[in-house]
Structure formats: structure tokens, C-alpha cells
């Protein structure tokens, strides 16, 4: 193979690519913009501002201090942004999407709640009005609300200023209960009496642990397992890996469509008439597409490094290997588009659809671990899954070279497969 | 020299080209004419190496093209009917690419590009994008691109389609220069006046077969009805006075309407003096003389049954 025409053709392809503003925008700017957006939405970079809070409306129709303490306790919760409202205002705000969940504390809630806590029946009801498009947030509000109500109510029952009153009321109800096992009645009366005695003893001691009422019996220490201790997770790494993969595949499609378009013009005849082999034409196209792909990866990850501090925490040679293997796979994918398509117009839509499926299955949009089990297994049949896994492994997971070998071999395998089909099905003649 | 022998191409049951043979010599331009679907483009494609013939061979300067990278292909240049240029690139960038396809590089490539740009009259626009060129400028560049590697044989497929008269004239001058330089030219066109002006020989194909092959004069003779001599006689004779003309060599038919004789000849130039001698010897005086010769359009129409412009 003569290298003069080879490099001339590759240089031509690269020059034409950079003269096409749309192609440049789609290949460089789009992954940066969309990657930044997705990264910001789904985790962001470590130095990002705090995550957004859940908008909660508190409708307190109870006049007691206990309900006020519940609302106050919720207000201190870092995950919530609590606004006091009337019931009507809360309903309107939820309907309009300004409030995610509104909790309505009914009149007499405190008395009934403490009583129910001590005797085990007659629980009052807190109404939750919620935006149905925010199901996960409802579950979160429900859990945190439970914790705060238990803490406040138990504190009032055991050590509050009105605890004696609540204990007396509970004792009366237990005594008056018409149907109760005598042994059980005796045990509850003894319990209430003991709580009353304990309460009296503790009145002077502010250090007593029981002053806090019931609390969570454990605390949680969370540790994100990333590349190494002290290196925070950078959500931008996944977003940039996914978007780079997606838009480089689009570039690969364009490379294939250019070949299809040239087949319809005299340019193809000039190539055929020249003393060059079809292998030179195919190889130069693959070379230029792989080069452009590598350049896009460099620019996109260079931007992510400079602006969002996305680092290659793992093996740098592994990262380069995955990038190179993916670039070759993209080039072969473009050739596949060129040989399987008939006209650019007829091929474009189908190629984009296939690419979007590959991207989706590869986990570029949402992480593959969210897929159903069968889909996760299926996703290993597409090259994009290996590319995204490989890039993520070398970026924020901080894995070593040995973890890059699998994705590199898989991507090279796909490149060989696509390339072999492309050479096999390549139609040199146009008539 | 270009030698085409027994070229054949079939697509299923359709025979696109059947036993086409011809030779074109250095310094000669062959006009390849034929209706659409006649096999003309297929023939050119097989000569240029774009299509593999089912049978027959093409010799370029005596050599056969045996594979895609055969150096013999360097002896030939192709000017495709479609503009084979990259619009976003400059004229110089286009030429650099096409030169490199033939292995040109460095000084040789620069010299070739300079010559090609000069030939196309585009030296001052060399760095401009082709997309800013007029149709005529593009056509000139399209031609120049095929000449970069100085081919001995040039295949031109409708090189003047959509060209303004000025650019067409420039292209004609270029082609005539190339002919004078001893290049071998094969020219496909729908413009009969172009073929008549430029081509030394004409090859007409129809239904995949050659129906006429020869010099312009010899092809014209294939339509004798149009080799017509009209002579107005001052003193015509009595009925049938012109009957003796039928015996004159080269006369195919004679008819007299009033005082005007309509004589159809085999060869207008060769046979006219004999007719005039016969009249003079009979004492008939000529007051006016006119002739009609078959043009290529008529030849084409007669041989293929179709007007070339509608073909």
C-alpha cells in the first residue's frame, strides 16, 4: 500500500470534518454541554454546591407546643425546606408543583399522639399531600417525619412538662378499659407508675439520657468507595464518559454517510480510476475516523479535567488503551454504516436509531446497574457498555491496567468484527 | 494508444455492452455517442477501470490493467460527468488530493498543480474554496484535476454539461492543445456540434453495440439521403432530359422539380464535379448551385431512431 494516497485521503477526511461546523459542534461542543448538564443533575463534581432540598409545607392545625416542636424539628432537617402554610395554600402549592409534600397535623394531634404512644391505641393521623411525580421524595419525607415525631412525642411522654398529666390520663383509661386481661392490666399500670416515678426523680437532672425521649438507636457513617481514601466521587466522570461515547458514535455515523454520499458522485469514480486499492480507501477512512475520535476524547476529557476536575484516578495507560480501542471500534462502526447502507438519506435514520440503542444499553444515559438483571447481561453484547465501563473504571473508580484489559479486548474484538464485515461487504463498483 | 477489444458486460439477462471494439491513436480524439442506456457509460466505466468487463480487454499504451493498483492506470485520466470536487476545499487542496492519488508529492506535485491551475485559468483563485466557483470554473478544474499526473489517455464524460459559452470555449481550446500534444482522447457528449468540432472519429453505440465507427466524413456517408446537390438549370430539356445522369458514377438518384435538379450522391465532394461535367457536356447552363450535407444529429437520428438531445 502506498502511503502518499493513504495520508492524502485521511488528511482530506479530517480537513472536511473540521470545515463542517455542524459536525464540529456535534462532536466537541455537544458532549461537553450535555455531559456538564447531566453531571450537574446526577451528582455533579465534588466541589459543587449542596444538593437541592425537598420543598415541604407544614400545615399545623394543632395549637399545642408538641406539634410546634415537630414542625421546628423538621425545619432543622438539612434535606427539607419547610414552609408553614394553611391547608388550602398547601393544596394549591402541591398541585402547582411548588411544594413536593405537605404534611397536615390535625387539631388535638399532640394529646392523642402521646396517649397512643403510652397505651398503644387511638393513634391520630397526619395527612400527607404529595406531588405524584415525586414518589421517591414522598418515601423520604415519610421516613424522616416518623423519626422526628417519635423523638418529640417520646420526649414529651417521658420528660415533658405535661408528662404527669399524660400518665394520669393513660392510667385512667387503662383502669376503665372494659376488656383487658387482668395480668396485662396490672403490668401496664406498673409500667405507667414506674415511668411516673422515674420522671419525678429526673426532674432535677438535666443530664439524664431519658430527657431526650426515644432516639435513633444507631448512627450511620457513610464512606464512598472511590479510587482511594479521601478522593471524592465525581459524578461528572460518568456523564462525560457517556456523552463522549454517544457523540463519537454519531461522528462515526457521519463518517460512514460521507462515504455513501461520495459513492453517488464523481469523486468515487476518481478513486476507482486511480491506481489505489480499495484497502487504501477503507483504511484511510478508518484511520481518519479513529484520529478524529481520539481527538474528541482528548478535548472532551481535557475540558472535564480543567473545569470539573475529572481525573484519571486509575491507570493512565489503561485509559489511553480504552480510548484508542473505542476510537478504532468507532471507525469500524462507521465503515459498517458505509457498506451496509445504500444511500445517505435511507441510512441516516436507521443508523441513528441503532446508535441510540447502543448508547442506551451501554449505560451512557443512566448507569447500567439500574437496568433489570436480564438487560444488564444483554448490555455486555454491545461495545458501548465496555467503553463506558472501561472509561469509568479508569476515571473515578481508579482501577488498574488489569481492569482495562477486558474492555480493551472487547472493543478491539468489536472493531475487528465490524471491520471484517465492512471489508467483506465493501462494494467497490458503483453499477 | 487505447485499444478496446470485444468488451462485454451483462446485468442478469440484460446485455449492456456487446462486443465493443475500437482503437484510438495518439493525437486523436474519439467521440463516443449514444442514447441513454445504449452502453456508452458502461463502456467508459470499463475502460476507466470502474467496472470489470465480463469479456474483452482494454490495453492502455499496450498494457493491460490487471489489478486495482496497476501502474498502467497512471497512463489514463478520467474526467467524470459529475463534478468530482470537494466543494469545501480550495482548488489547490483538491488538486493536491487528486495528485497524491497518483503518487505525486513534493516538488512534482507543486509543479503539476501550478500547471493544472494555469490550464484551468484559476491560478489567482487557487486558495479559494471551490464552493465559491461558478459552474464553468468548476468544470475547468474538474478537467485540470484529471491532467495532474500527465496521463497519455484522457477519458472525458460529458465535460461541458452546464457550462457557459466562455468556459466551454476555454475547455475546447484546452482539449485541442492536448490533442496537439499527442494525447489520446475519448470524448462522450450529447452536443453534436462539439463532436463535430473536436472529434476526429465518431463511435456511435446503441443497445450495447457499435452501430457506426469512423471518421466524421465516413459516418456522414452512412446517411446518403442528405448528400444532396441542387442545381438550377437555365435551359432544361424536354421530359426526361436528365435521365442520363443516373449513369454517372456516384449518383444514387436524380429528380427534377421545375428547373431544379435534385441529385443524391454517395460523396458530395467527390461526385459533384462529375455531375457538373455531365451537365456542361450536354449544354445545360447552371444558374445556381447548392448542396446539403448530413450533420451528426441526422446521422445519429437515422442510426438510432432517436434524437440525441432526447436520448
XYZ file of C-alpha atoms in Angstrom, chain B residues 40-163:
124
model
C -21.858 4.281 -23.551
C -21.272 4.964 -19.835
C -20.737 1.277 -19.137
C -18.128 1.198 -21.881
C -16.327 4.234 -20.466
C -16.545 2.755 -16.957
C -14.913 -0.459 -18.107
C -12.155 1.441 -19.892
C -11.503 3.550 -16.778
C -11.409 0.509 -14.519
C -14.587 1.400 -12.648
C -16.265 -1.800 -13.838
C -14.842 -5.211 -14.529
C -15.793 -6.438 -18.012
C -17.331 -9.881 -18.403
C -15.253 -10.345 -21.518
C -12.809 -8.419 -23.660
C -9.843 -6.323 -22.733
C -8.596 -2.773 -22.566
C -4.991 -2.011 -23.400
C -3.580 1.301 -22.337
C -0.366 2.053 -24.165
C -0.130 -1.630 -24.833
C -0.554 -2.638 -21.193
C -3.438 -4.416 -19.560
C -4.910 -3.279 -16.233
C -4.632 -6.399 -14.094
C -5.348 -5.096 -10.606
C -6.567 -2.013 -8.762
C -3.076 -0.676 -8.108
C -1.692 -1.465 -11.557
C 0.746 1.304 -12.614
C -0.798 1.124 -16.099
C -3.690 3.126 -14.645
C -1.345 6.107 -14.309
C -1.395 6.403 -18.091
C -5.059 7.314 -18.028
C -7.014 10.265 -16.652
C -10.758 10.400 -16.097
C -12.978 13.463 -16.217
C -16.268 12.234 -14.720
C -19.569 13.680 -15.826
C -20.442 14.584 -12.225
C -18.240 17.267 -10.768
C -15.672 15.259 -8.838
C -14.523 18.002 -6.492
C -14.748 18.725 -2.779
C -16.654 21.995 -2.536
C -15.470 22.919 0.972
C -11.804 22.595 -0.044
C -9.822 25.089 -2.073
C -8.849 24.438 -5.692
C -5.289 23.780 -4.592
C -6.354 21.360 -1.841
C -8.472 19.439 -4.334
C -5.604 19.177 -6.771
C -3.197 18.135 -4.013
C -5.513 15.259 -3.117
C -6.022 14.056 -6.674
C -2.322 14.340 -7.431
C -1.497 12.292 -4.340
C -3.850 9.550 -5.543
C -1.391 9.070 -8.403
C 1.599 9.132 -6.093
C 2.620 12.750 -6.726
C 4.210 14.595 -3.848
C 6.673 17.372 -3.087
C 8.008 19.467 -5.937
C 6.485 17.270 -8.615
C 3.048 17.766 -7.087
C 3.507 21.530 -6.744
C 4.586 21.849 -10.359
C 1.704 19.713 -11.540
C -0.757 21.800 -9.521
C 0.644 25.052 -10.889
C 0.322 23.757 -14.450
C -3.190 22.485 -13.845
C -4.306 25.769 -12.302
C -2.843 27.673 -15.214
C -4.563 25.380 -17.677
C -7.869 25.928 -15.891
C -7.248 29.686 -15.707
C -7.630 29.537 -11.931
C -4.165 30.481 -10.712
C -5.468 33.588 -8.968
C -8.295 31.606 -7.325
C -6.132 28.694 -6.190
C -6.733 29.269 -2.497
C -10.452 29.938 -2.791
C -12.976 27.327 -1.859
C -14.494 25.503 -4.807
C -17.943 26.287 -3.407
C -17.371 29.913 -4.421
C -16.655 28.975 -8.067
C -19.049 29.309 -10.991
C -20.193 26.183 -12.819
C -17.731 26.881 -15.635
C -14.798 27.303 -13.250
C -15.667 24.027 -11.571
C -15.791 22.253 -14.928
C -12.380 23.627 -15.855
C -10.965 22.498 -12.520
C -12.643 19.107 -12.983
C -10.739 18.748 -16.250
C -7.470 20.034 -14.807
C -7.665 17.535 -11.924
C -7.559 14.663 -14.409
C -4.396 16.031 -16.032
C -2.254 16.398 -12.917
C -0.372 13.166 -13.452
C 0.134 13.894 -17.163
C -1.823 10.898 -18.488
C -1.347 9.690 -22.034
C -5.032 8.863 -22.400
C -7.877 11.081 -21.255
C -11.474 9.898 -20.859
C -13.932 12.798 -20.852
C -17.522 12.033 -19.889
C -19.717 14.974 -20.863
C -17.169 17.519 -19.635
C -19.133 20.594 -20.715
C -22.546 19.906 -19.169
C -23.967 23.125 -17.752
C -21.014 25.231 -18.841
